[in-house]
XYZ file of C-alpha atoms in Angstrom:
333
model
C 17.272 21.836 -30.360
C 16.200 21.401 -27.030
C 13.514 18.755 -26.090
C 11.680 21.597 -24.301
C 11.391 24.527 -26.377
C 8.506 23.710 -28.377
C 8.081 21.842 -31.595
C 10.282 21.248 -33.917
C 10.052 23.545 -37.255
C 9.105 22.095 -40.264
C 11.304 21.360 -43.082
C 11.760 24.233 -45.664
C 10.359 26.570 -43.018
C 11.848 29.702 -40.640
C 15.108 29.182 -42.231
C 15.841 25.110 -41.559
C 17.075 23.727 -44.704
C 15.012 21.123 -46.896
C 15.974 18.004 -46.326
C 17.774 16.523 -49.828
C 16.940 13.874 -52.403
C 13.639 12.105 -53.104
C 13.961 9.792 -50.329
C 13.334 9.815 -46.767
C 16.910 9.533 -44.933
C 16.971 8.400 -41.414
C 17.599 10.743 -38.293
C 20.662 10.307 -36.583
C 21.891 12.366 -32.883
C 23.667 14.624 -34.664
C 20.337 15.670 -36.875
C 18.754 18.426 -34.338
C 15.824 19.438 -36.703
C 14.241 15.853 -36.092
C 13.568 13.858 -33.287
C 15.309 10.288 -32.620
C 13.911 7.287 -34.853
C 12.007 10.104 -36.817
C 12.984 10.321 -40.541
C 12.531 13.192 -42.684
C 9.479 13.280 -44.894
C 9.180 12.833 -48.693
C 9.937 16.001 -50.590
C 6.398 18.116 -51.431
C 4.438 15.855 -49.321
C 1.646 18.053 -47.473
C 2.206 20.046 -44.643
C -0.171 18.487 -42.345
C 1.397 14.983 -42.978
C 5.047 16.582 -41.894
C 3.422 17.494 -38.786
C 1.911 14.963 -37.824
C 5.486 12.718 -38.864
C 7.267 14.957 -36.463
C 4.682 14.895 -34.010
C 5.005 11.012 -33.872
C 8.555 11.163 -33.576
C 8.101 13.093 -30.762
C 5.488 10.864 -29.052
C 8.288 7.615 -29.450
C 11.184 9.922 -27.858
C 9.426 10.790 -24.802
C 7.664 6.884 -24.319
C 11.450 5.800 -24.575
C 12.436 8.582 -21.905
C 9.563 6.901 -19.616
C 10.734 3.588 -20.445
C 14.536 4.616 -19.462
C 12.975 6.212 -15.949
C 11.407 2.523 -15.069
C 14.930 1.069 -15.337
C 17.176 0.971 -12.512
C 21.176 2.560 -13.066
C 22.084 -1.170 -12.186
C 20.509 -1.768 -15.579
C 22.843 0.053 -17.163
C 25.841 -0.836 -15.319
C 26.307 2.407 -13.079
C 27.893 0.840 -9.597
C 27.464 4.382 -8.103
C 24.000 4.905 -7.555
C 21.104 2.243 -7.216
C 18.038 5.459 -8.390
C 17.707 7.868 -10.646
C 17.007 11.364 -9.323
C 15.880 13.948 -12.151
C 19.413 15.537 -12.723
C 20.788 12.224 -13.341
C 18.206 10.731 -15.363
C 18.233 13.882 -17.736
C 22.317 13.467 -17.885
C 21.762 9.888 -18.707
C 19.056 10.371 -21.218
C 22.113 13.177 -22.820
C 24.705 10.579 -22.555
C 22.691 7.725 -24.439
C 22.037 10.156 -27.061
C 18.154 9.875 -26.274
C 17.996 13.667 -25.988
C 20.281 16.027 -27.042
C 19.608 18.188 -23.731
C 16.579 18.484 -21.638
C 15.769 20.129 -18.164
C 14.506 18.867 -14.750
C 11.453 20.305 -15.477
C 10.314 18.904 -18.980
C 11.811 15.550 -17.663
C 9.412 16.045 -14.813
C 6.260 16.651 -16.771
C 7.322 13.777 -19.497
C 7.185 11.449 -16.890
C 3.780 12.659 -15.346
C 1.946 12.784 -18.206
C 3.007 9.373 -19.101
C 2.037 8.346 -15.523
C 5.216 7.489 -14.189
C 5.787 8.883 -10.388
C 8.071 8.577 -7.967
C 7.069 6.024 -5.602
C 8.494 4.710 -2.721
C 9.700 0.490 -2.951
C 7.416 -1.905 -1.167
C 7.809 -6.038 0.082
C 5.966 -8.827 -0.395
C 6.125 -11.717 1.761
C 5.577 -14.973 0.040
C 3.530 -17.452 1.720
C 4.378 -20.992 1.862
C 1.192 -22.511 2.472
C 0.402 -25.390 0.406
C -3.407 -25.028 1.202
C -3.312 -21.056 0.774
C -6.220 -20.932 -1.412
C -8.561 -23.480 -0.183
C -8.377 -21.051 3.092
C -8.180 -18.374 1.370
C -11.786 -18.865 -0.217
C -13.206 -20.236 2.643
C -12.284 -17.199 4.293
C -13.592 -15.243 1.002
C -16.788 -17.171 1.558
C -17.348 -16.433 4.857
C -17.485 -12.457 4.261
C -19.420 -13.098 1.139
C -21.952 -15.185 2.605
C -22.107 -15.105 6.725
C -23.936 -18.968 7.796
C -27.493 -18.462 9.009
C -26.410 -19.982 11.874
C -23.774 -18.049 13.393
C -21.687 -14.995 13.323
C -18.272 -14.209 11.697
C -15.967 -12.293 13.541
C -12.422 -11.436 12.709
C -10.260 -11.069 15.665
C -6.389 -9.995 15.766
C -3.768 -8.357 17.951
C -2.800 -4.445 17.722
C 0.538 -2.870 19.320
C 2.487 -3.144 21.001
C 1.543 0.431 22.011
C 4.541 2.274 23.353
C 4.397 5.909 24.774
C 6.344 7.663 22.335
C 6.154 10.536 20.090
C 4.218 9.641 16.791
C 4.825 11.081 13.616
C 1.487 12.664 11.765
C -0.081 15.114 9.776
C -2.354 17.755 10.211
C -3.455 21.396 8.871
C -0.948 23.855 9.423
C 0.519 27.147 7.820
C 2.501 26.519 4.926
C 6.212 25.647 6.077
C 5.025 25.748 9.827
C 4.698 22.057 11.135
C 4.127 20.910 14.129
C 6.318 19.868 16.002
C 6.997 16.665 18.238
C 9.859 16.083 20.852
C 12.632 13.714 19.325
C 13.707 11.489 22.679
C 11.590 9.998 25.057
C 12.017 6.621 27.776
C 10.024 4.158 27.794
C 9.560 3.957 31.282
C 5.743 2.947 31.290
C 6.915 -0.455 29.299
C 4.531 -1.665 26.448
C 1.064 -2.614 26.469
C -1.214 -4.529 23.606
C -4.393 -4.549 22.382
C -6.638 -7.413 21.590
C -9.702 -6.522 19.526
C -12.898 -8.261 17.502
C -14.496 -7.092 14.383
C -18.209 -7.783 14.431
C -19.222 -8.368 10.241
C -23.365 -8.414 11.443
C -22.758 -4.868 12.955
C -19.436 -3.333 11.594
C -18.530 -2.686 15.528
C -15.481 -2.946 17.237
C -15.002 -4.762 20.361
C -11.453 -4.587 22.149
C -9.557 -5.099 25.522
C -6.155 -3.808 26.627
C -3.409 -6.009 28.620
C -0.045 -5.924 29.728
C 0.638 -9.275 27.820
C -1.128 -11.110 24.508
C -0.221 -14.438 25.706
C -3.356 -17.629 24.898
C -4.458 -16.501 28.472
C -5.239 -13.166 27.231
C -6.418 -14.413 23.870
C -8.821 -17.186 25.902
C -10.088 -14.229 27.970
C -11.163 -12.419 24.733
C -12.680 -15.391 22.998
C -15.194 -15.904 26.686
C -15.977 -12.283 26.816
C -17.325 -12.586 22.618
C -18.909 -15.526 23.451
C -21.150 -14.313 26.860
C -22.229 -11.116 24.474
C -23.721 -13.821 21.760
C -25.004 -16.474 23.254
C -26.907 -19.733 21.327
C -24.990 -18.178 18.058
C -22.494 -19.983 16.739
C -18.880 -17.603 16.272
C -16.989 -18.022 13.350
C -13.584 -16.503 14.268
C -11.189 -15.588 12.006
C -7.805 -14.991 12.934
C -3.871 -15.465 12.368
C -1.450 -18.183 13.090
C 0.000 -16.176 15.933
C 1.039 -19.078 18.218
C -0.910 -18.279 21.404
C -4.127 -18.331 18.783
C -3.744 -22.167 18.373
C -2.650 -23.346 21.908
C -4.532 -26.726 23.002
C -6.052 -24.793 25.775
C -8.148 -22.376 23.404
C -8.448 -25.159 21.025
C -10.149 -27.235 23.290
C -12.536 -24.353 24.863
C -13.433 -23.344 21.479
C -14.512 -27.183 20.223
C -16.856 -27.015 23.182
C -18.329 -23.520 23.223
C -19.569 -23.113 19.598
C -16.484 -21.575 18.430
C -14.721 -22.520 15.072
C -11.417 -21.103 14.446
C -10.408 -20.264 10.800
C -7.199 -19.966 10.223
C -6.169 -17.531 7.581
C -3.035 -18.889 4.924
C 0.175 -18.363 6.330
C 1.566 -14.866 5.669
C -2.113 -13.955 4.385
C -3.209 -11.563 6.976
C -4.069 -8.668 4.583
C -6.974 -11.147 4.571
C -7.961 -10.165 7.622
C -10.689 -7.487 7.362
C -9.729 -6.433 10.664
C -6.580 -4.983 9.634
C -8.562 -2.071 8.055
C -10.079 -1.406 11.306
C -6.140 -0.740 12.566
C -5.061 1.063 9.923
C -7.729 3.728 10.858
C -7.151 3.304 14.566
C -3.176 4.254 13.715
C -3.849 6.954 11.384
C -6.798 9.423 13.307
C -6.181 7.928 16.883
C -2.624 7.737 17.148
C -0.533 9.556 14.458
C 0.575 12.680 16.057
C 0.096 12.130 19.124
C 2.807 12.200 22.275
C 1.327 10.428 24.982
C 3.343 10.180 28.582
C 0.826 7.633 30.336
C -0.682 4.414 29.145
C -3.872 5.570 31.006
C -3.696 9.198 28.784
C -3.407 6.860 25.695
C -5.876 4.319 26.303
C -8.463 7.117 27.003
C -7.844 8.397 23.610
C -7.982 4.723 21.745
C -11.834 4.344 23.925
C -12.938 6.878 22.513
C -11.794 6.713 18.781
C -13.604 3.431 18.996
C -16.693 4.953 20.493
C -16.759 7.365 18.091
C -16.424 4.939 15.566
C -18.866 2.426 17.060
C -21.433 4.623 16.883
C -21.267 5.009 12.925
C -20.388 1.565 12.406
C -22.328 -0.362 10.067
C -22.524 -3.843 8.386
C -19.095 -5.038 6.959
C -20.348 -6.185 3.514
C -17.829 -6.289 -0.216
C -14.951 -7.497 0.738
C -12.114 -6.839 -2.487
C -15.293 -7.632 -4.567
C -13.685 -6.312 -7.897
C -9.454 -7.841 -7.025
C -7.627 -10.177 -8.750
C -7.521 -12.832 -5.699
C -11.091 -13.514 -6.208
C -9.557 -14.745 -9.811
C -6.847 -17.057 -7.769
C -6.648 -21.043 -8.534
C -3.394 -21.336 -7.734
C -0.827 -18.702 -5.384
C 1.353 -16.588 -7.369
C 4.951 -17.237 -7.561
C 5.395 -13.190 -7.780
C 2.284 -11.212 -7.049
C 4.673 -7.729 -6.770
């Protein structure tokens, strides 16, 4: 019988035959009337304890079709596809003998009720700082506990910002979308943006330039430290290059300005990163800007708009597993 037409009938009932014997016998593929790994029950036992047998048997079947979705076909040594779209899982699942047949659909609703969904694959880059998680909790402490005597701010670099059409989404009538021309130049070149996240005040602080060199980068650290003056500005940033040039090394030893370093590929550290994210997604995605000056206008005021609800970065990841960290994980995937 079909894995999606409803339970299986009892033995002895509607016409399937009883099994035989005194003893339980084991299902087999070729048995329809029970599901895989179920056996048949004892003769005159109750009919609530057949049900519930059968019921079980079902329940392993469908945990071993979930189980068969997480694998890859390279598991099973299929050269000639590397996933497993519905119609191939379900003729898989038929082949192995898991099902006797079942349909995209009930394969589809197996797999969501067990909470399996079709995800896309993501990367992790492994860091190969020795001192990741000294930095890391220094960098921890910092958003936890801001010194008395200063003022953390996380600063990074956003771009580069081309003019080109940007994929979005927005409200529209079902199988309407809007759409966005396909080819464009790039004749207005590229342009970058360096910004400061303010913890005290949640606030955004941000300049636009042609290049991000330690120039540009210098010219950001002055213009944070003339709007706080006597406070001392804890700065955390990347190891972009221009970010540890002697230049700003040496200005920042002699204006009050300590530069923490986050681990090496550790910028999801950053808290400014966040910030970006939400610049991207309501400022730019969707958009199809033809000047830098049309574009710029509409990043000022996102972050006016923004600035003006802002309010005191405070919990950073309080309740993740890094907070648990003593030593880096060889596979944090």
């Amino acid at each position: 019988m079909p894995l999606d037409e409803g339970d299986h009938p009892r033995p002895g009932a509607g016409g399937s035959p009883r099994p035989k014997g005194c003893c339980s016998k084991p299902a087999s593929a070729s048995d329809p009337a029970l599901p895989l790994g179920a056996t048949a029950p004892l003769r005159g036992a109750p009919a609530e304890e057949a049900s519930t047998h059968f019921a079980n048997g079902r329940s392993r079947v469908r945990e071993h079709i979930r189980l068969i979705a997480r694998t890859s076909p390279e598991d099973w040594n299929i050269a000639a596809f590397s996933i497993w779209s519905l119609a191939k899982l379900a003729a898989h699942l038929v082949e192995r003998q898991v099902a006797p047949s079942i349909s995209r659909e009930t394969l589809r609703r197996i797999l969501r009720e067990g909470k399996v969904s079709w995800q896309a694959t993501t990367t992790w880059k492994a860091s190969n700082d020795p001192g990741f998680i000294a930095k890391m909790h220094r960098v921890l402490a910092l958003y936890d506990t801001p010194p008395a005597d200063g003022r953390v701010i996380c600063v990074d670099e956003f771009g580069p910002l081309n003019l080109m059409p940007r994929k979005g989404r927005a409200w529209r009538p079902a199988g309407r979308p809007r759409r966005l021309r396909a080819t464009y130049n790039r004749y207005g070149g590229v342009m970058h943006m360096l910004a400061a996240l303010d913890l005290a005040t949640g606030k955004v602080y941000y300049r636009i330039r042609r290049r991000k060199r330690w120039r540009e980068f210098l010219g950001l650290l002055k213009t944070l430290r003339d709007r706080w003056p006597g406070e001392k500005l804890y700065v955390v940033l990347d190891n972009f290059s221009p970010h540890k040039h002697a230049e700003v090394r040496t200005w920042a030893a002699d204006n009050g300005v300590e530069l923490v370093f986050l681990p090496t590929y550790g910028s999801w550290l950053n808290w400014i990163e966040s910030e970006f994210a939400a610049l991207r997604y309501f400022a730019l995605n969707g958009t199809d800007h033809h000047t830098h000056g049309e574009q710029n206008s509409a990043i000022a005021a996102y972050i006016r708009w923004r600035n003006t609800r802002a309010e005191p970065k405070t919990a950073f990841a309080p309740d993740s597993t890094i907070r648990a960290w003593t030593q880096y994980p060889t596979r944090a995937a």
